[in-house]
Short mmCIF file of C-alpha atoms and ligand atoms in Angstrom, two decimals:
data_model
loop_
_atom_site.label_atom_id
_atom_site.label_comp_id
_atom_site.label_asym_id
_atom_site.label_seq_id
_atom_site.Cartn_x
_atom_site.Cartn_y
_atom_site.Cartn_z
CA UNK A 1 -57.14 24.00 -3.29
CA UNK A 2 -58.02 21.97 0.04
CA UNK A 3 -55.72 19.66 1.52
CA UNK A 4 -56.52 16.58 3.58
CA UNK A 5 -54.36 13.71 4.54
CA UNK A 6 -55.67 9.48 4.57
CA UNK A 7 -54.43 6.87 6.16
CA UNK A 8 -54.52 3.78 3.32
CA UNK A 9 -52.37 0.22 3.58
CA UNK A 10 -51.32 -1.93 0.51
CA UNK A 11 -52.01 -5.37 1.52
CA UNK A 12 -51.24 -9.22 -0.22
CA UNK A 13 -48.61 -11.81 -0.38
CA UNK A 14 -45.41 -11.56 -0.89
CA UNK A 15 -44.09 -10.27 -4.47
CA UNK A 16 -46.84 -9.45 -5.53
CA UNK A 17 -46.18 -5.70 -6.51
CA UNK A 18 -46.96 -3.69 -3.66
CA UNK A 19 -44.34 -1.21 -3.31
CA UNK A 20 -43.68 -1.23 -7.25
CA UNK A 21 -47.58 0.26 -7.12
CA UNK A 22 -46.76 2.85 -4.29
CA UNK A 23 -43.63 3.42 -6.54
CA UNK A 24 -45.35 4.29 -9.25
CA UNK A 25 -47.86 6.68 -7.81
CA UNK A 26 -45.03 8.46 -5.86
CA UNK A 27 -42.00 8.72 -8.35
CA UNK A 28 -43.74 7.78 -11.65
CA UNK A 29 -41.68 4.80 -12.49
CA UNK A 30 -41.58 1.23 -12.48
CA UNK A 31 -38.87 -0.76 -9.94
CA UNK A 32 -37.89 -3.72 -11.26
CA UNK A 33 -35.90 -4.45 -8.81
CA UNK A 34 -37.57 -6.94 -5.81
CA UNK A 35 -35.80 -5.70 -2.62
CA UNK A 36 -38.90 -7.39 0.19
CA UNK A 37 -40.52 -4.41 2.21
CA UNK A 38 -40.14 -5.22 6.25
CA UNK A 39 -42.95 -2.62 6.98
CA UNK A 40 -42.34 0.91 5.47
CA UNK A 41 -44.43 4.42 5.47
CA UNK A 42 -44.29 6.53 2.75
CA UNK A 43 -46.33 9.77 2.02
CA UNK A 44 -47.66 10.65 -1.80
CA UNK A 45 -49.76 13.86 -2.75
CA UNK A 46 -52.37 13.02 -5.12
CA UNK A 47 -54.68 15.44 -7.04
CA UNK A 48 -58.28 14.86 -6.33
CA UNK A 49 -61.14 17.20 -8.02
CA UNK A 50 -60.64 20.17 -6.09
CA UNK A 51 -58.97 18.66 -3.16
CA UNK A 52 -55.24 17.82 -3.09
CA UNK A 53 -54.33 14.36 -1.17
CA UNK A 54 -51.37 13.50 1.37
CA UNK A 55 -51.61 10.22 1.16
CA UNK A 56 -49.75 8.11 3.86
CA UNK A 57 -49.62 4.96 3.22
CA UNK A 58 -48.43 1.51 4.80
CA UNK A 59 -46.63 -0.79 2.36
CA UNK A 60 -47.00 -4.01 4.34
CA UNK A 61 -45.19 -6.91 3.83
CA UNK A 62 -46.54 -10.17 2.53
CA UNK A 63 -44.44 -12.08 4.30
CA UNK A 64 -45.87 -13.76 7.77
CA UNK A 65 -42.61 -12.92 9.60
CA UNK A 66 -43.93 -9.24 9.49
CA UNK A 67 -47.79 -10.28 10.04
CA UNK A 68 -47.92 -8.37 13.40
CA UNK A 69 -46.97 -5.24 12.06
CA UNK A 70 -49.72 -6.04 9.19
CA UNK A 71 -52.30 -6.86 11.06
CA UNK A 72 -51.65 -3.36 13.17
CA UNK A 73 -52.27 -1.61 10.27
CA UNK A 74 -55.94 -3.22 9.86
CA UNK A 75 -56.96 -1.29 13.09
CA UNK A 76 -55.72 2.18 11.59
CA UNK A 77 -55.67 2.32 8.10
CA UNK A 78 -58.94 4.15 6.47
CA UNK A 79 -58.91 2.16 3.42
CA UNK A 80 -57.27 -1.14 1.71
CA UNK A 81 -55.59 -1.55 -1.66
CA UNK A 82 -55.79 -5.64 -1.47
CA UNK A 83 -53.37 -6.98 -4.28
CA UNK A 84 -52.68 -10.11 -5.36
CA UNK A 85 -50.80 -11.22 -8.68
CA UNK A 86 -52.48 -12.96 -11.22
CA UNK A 87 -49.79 -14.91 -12.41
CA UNK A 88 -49.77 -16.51 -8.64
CA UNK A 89 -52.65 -18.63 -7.44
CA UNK A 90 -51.11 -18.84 -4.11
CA UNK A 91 -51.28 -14.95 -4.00
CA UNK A 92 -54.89 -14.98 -4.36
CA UNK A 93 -55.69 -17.78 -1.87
CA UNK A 94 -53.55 -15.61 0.44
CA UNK A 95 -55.30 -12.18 -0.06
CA UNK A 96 -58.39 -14.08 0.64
CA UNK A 97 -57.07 -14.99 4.14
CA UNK A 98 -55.34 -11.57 5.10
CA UNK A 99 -59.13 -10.32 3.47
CA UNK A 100 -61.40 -12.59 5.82
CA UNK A 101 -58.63 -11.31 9.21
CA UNK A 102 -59.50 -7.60 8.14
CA UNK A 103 -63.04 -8.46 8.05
CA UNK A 104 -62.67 -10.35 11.66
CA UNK A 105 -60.84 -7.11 13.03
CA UNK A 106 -62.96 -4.60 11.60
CA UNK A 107 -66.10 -6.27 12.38
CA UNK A 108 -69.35 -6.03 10.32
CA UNK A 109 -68.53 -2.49 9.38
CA UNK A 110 -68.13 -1.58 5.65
CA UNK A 111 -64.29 -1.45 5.27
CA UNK A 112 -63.48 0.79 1.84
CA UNK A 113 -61.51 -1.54 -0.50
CA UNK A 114 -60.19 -2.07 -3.80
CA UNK A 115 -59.24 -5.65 -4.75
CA UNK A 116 -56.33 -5.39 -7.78
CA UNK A 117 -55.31 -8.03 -10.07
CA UNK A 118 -51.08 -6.72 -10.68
CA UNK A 119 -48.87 -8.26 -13.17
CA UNK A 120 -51.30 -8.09 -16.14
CA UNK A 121 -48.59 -8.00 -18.68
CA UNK A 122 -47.70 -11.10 -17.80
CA UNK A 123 -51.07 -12.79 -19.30
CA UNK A 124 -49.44 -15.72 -21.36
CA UNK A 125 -48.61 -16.99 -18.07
CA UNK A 126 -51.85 -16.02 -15.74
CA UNK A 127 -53.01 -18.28 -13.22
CA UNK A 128 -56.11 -16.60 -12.00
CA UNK A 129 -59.01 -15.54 -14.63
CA UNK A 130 -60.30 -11.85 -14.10
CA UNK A 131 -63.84 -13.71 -13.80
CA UNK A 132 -62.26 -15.01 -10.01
CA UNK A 133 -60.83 -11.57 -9.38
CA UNK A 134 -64.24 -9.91 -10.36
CA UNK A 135 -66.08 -12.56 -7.88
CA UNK A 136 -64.00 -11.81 -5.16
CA UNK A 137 -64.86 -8.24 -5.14
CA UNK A 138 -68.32 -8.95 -5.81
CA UNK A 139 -68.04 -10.83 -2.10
CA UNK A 140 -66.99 -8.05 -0.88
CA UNK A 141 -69.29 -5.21 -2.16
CA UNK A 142 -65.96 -3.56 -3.36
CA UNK A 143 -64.46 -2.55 -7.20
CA UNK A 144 -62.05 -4.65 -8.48
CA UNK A 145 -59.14 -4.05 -11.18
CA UNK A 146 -56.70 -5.70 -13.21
CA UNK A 147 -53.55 -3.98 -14.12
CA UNK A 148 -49.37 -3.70 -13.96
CA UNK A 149 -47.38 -1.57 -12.44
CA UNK A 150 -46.09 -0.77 -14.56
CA UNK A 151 -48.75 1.87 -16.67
CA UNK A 152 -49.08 4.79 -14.30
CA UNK A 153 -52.35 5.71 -15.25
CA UNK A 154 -54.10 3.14 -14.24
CA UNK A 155 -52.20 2.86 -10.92
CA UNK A 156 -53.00 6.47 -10.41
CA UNK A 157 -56.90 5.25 -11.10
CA UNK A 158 -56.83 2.14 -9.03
CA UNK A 159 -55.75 5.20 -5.93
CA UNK A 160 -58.22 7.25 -6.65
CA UNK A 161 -60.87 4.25 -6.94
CA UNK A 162 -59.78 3.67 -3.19
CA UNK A 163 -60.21 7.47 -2.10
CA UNK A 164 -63.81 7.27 -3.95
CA UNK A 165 -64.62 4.24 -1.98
CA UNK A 166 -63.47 5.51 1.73
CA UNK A 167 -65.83 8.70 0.45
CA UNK A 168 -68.90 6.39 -0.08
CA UNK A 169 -68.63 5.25 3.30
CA UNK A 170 -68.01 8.07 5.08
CA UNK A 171 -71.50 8.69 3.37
CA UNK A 172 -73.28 6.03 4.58
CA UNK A 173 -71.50 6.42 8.33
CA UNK A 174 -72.99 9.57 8.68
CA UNK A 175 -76.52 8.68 6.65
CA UNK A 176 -76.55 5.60 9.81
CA UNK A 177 -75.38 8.71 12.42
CA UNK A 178 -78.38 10.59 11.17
CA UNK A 179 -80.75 7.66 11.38
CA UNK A 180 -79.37 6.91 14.84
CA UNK A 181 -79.96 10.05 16.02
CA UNK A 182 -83.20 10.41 14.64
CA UNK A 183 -84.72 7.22 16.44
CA UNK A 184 -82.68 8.34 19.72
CA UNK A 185 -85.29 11.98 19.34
CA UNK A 186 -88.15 9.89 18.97
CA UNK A 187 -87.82 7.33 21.97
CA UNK A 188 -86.77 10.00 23.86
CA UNK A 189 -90.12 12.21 22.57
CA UNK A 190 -92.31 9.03 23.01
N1 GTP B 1 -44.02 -8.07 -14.80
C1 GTP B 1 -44.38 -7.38 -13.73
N2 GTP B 1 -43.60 -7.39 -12.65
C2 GTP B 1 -44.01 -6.66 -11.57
C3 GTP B 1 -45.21 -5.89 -11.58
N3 GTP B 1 -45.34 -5.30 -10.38
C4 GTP B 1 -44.27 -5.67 -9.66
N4 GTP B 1 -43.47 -6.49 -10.37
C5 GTP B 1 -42.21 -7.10 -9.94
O1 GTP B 1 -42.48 -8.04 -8.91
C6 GTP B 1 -41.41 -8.06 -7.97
C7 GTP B 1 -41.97 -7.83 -6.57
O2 GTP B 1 -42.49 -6.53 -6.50
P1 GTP B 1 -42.62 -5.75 -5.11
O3 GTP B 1 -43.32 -4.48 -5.41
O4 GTP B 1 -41.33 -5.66 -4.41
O5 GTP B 1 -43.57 -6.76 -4.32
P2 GTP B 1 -44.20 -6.62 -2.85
O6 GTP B 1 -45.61 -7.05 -2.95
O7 GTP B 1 -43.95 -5.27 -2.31
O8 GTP B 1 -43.36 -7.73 -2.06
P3 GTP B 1 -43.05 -7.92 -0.47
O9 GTP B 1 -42.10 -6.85 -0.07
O10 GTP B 1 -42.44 -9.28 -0.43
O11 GTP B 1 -44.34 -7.88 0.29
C8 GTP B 1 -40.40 -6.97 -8.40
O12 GTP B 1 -39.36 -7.58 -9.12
C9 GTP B 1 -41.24 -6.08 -9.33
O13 GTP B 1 -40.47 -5.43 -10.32
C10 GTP B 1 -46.01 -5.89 -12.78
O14 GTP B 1 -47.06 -5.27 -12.90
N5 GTP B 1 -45.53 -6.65 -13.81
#
């Protein structure tokens, strides 16, 4: 089995779930505990076809005291988990604004993303409909799923969703490469 390591951040407001999702992938259970992250690293392994994953990922905080450190993280990172919690409106009007900065950093270039929808076990009290989640991501040209932390499978899914995506676009990077290249021969041949 190959091994190769990505760079991913978890980004959205504050409480929204992030570290209980990067929890979950790494140690296979749910913290119910909310201790706020200042701005932490940690490293998973994730099995991928035929290809085995270090995953290091940034686990930013939501809150704007820390929004340097976040923002550092939009020039490295090689792919986005963007959460917000849909029992929050305010969590989705702020993932839309740490979205549009990341898309002001990164420039026009396809950035790989998954937008998630957390907290879906708490649906009797849900603030933003899956149809707004769904459009968001849509906006974006990006998958989009609901979920909780607390069901590992899906968390493991929404990861591998985000490895699938930074794939597609290393794709297209080098299909552009190629096409770059290819008009560079000919003005130089004509
Ligand atoms: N019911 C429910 N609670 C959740 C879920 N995911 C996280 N929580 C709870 O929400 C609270 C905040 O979770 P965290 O993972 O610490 O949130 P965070 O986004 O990392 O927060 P910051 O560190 O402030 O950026 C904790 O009490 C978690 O147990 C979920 O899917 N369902």
């Amino acid at each position: 089995m190959t091994t190769r390591q990505v760079q991913i951040a978890v980004i959205g407001g504050c409480s929204v779930g992030k570290t209980a999702l990067v929890v979950q992938l790494i140690s296979a259970l749910f913290e119910e505990e909310y201790v706020p992250t200042a701005d932490e690293d940690r490293v998973a392994m994730l099995d991928y076809g035929e290809t085995s994953i270090k995953l290091v990922i940034h686990d930013t905080s939501g809150s704007e005291k820390f929004a340097e450190a976040r923002e550092e993280k939009y020039t490295t990172a090689e792919g986005f988990l963007a959460v917000y919690s849909i029992e929050r409106r305010r969590s989705f009007n702020e993932l839309r604004m740490f979205l549009e900065k990341l898309q002001q950093v990164r420039g026009i270039r396809s950035i790989p993303l998954v937008v998630v929808g957390n907290k879906v076990d708490l649906q009797n009290v849900r603030e933003v409909e899956r149809s707004e989640g769904e459009e968001l991501a849509k906006t974006l040209g990006c998958p989009f799923v609901e979920l909780t932390a607390r069901e590992r499978d899906s968390v493991v899914g929404a990861f591998k969703q985000l490895i699938r995506e930074m794939d597609k676009t290393a794709v297209v990077r080098k299909e552009n490469m190629k096409l770059k290249l290819t008009h560079c021969t000919l003005c130089a041949l004509l």
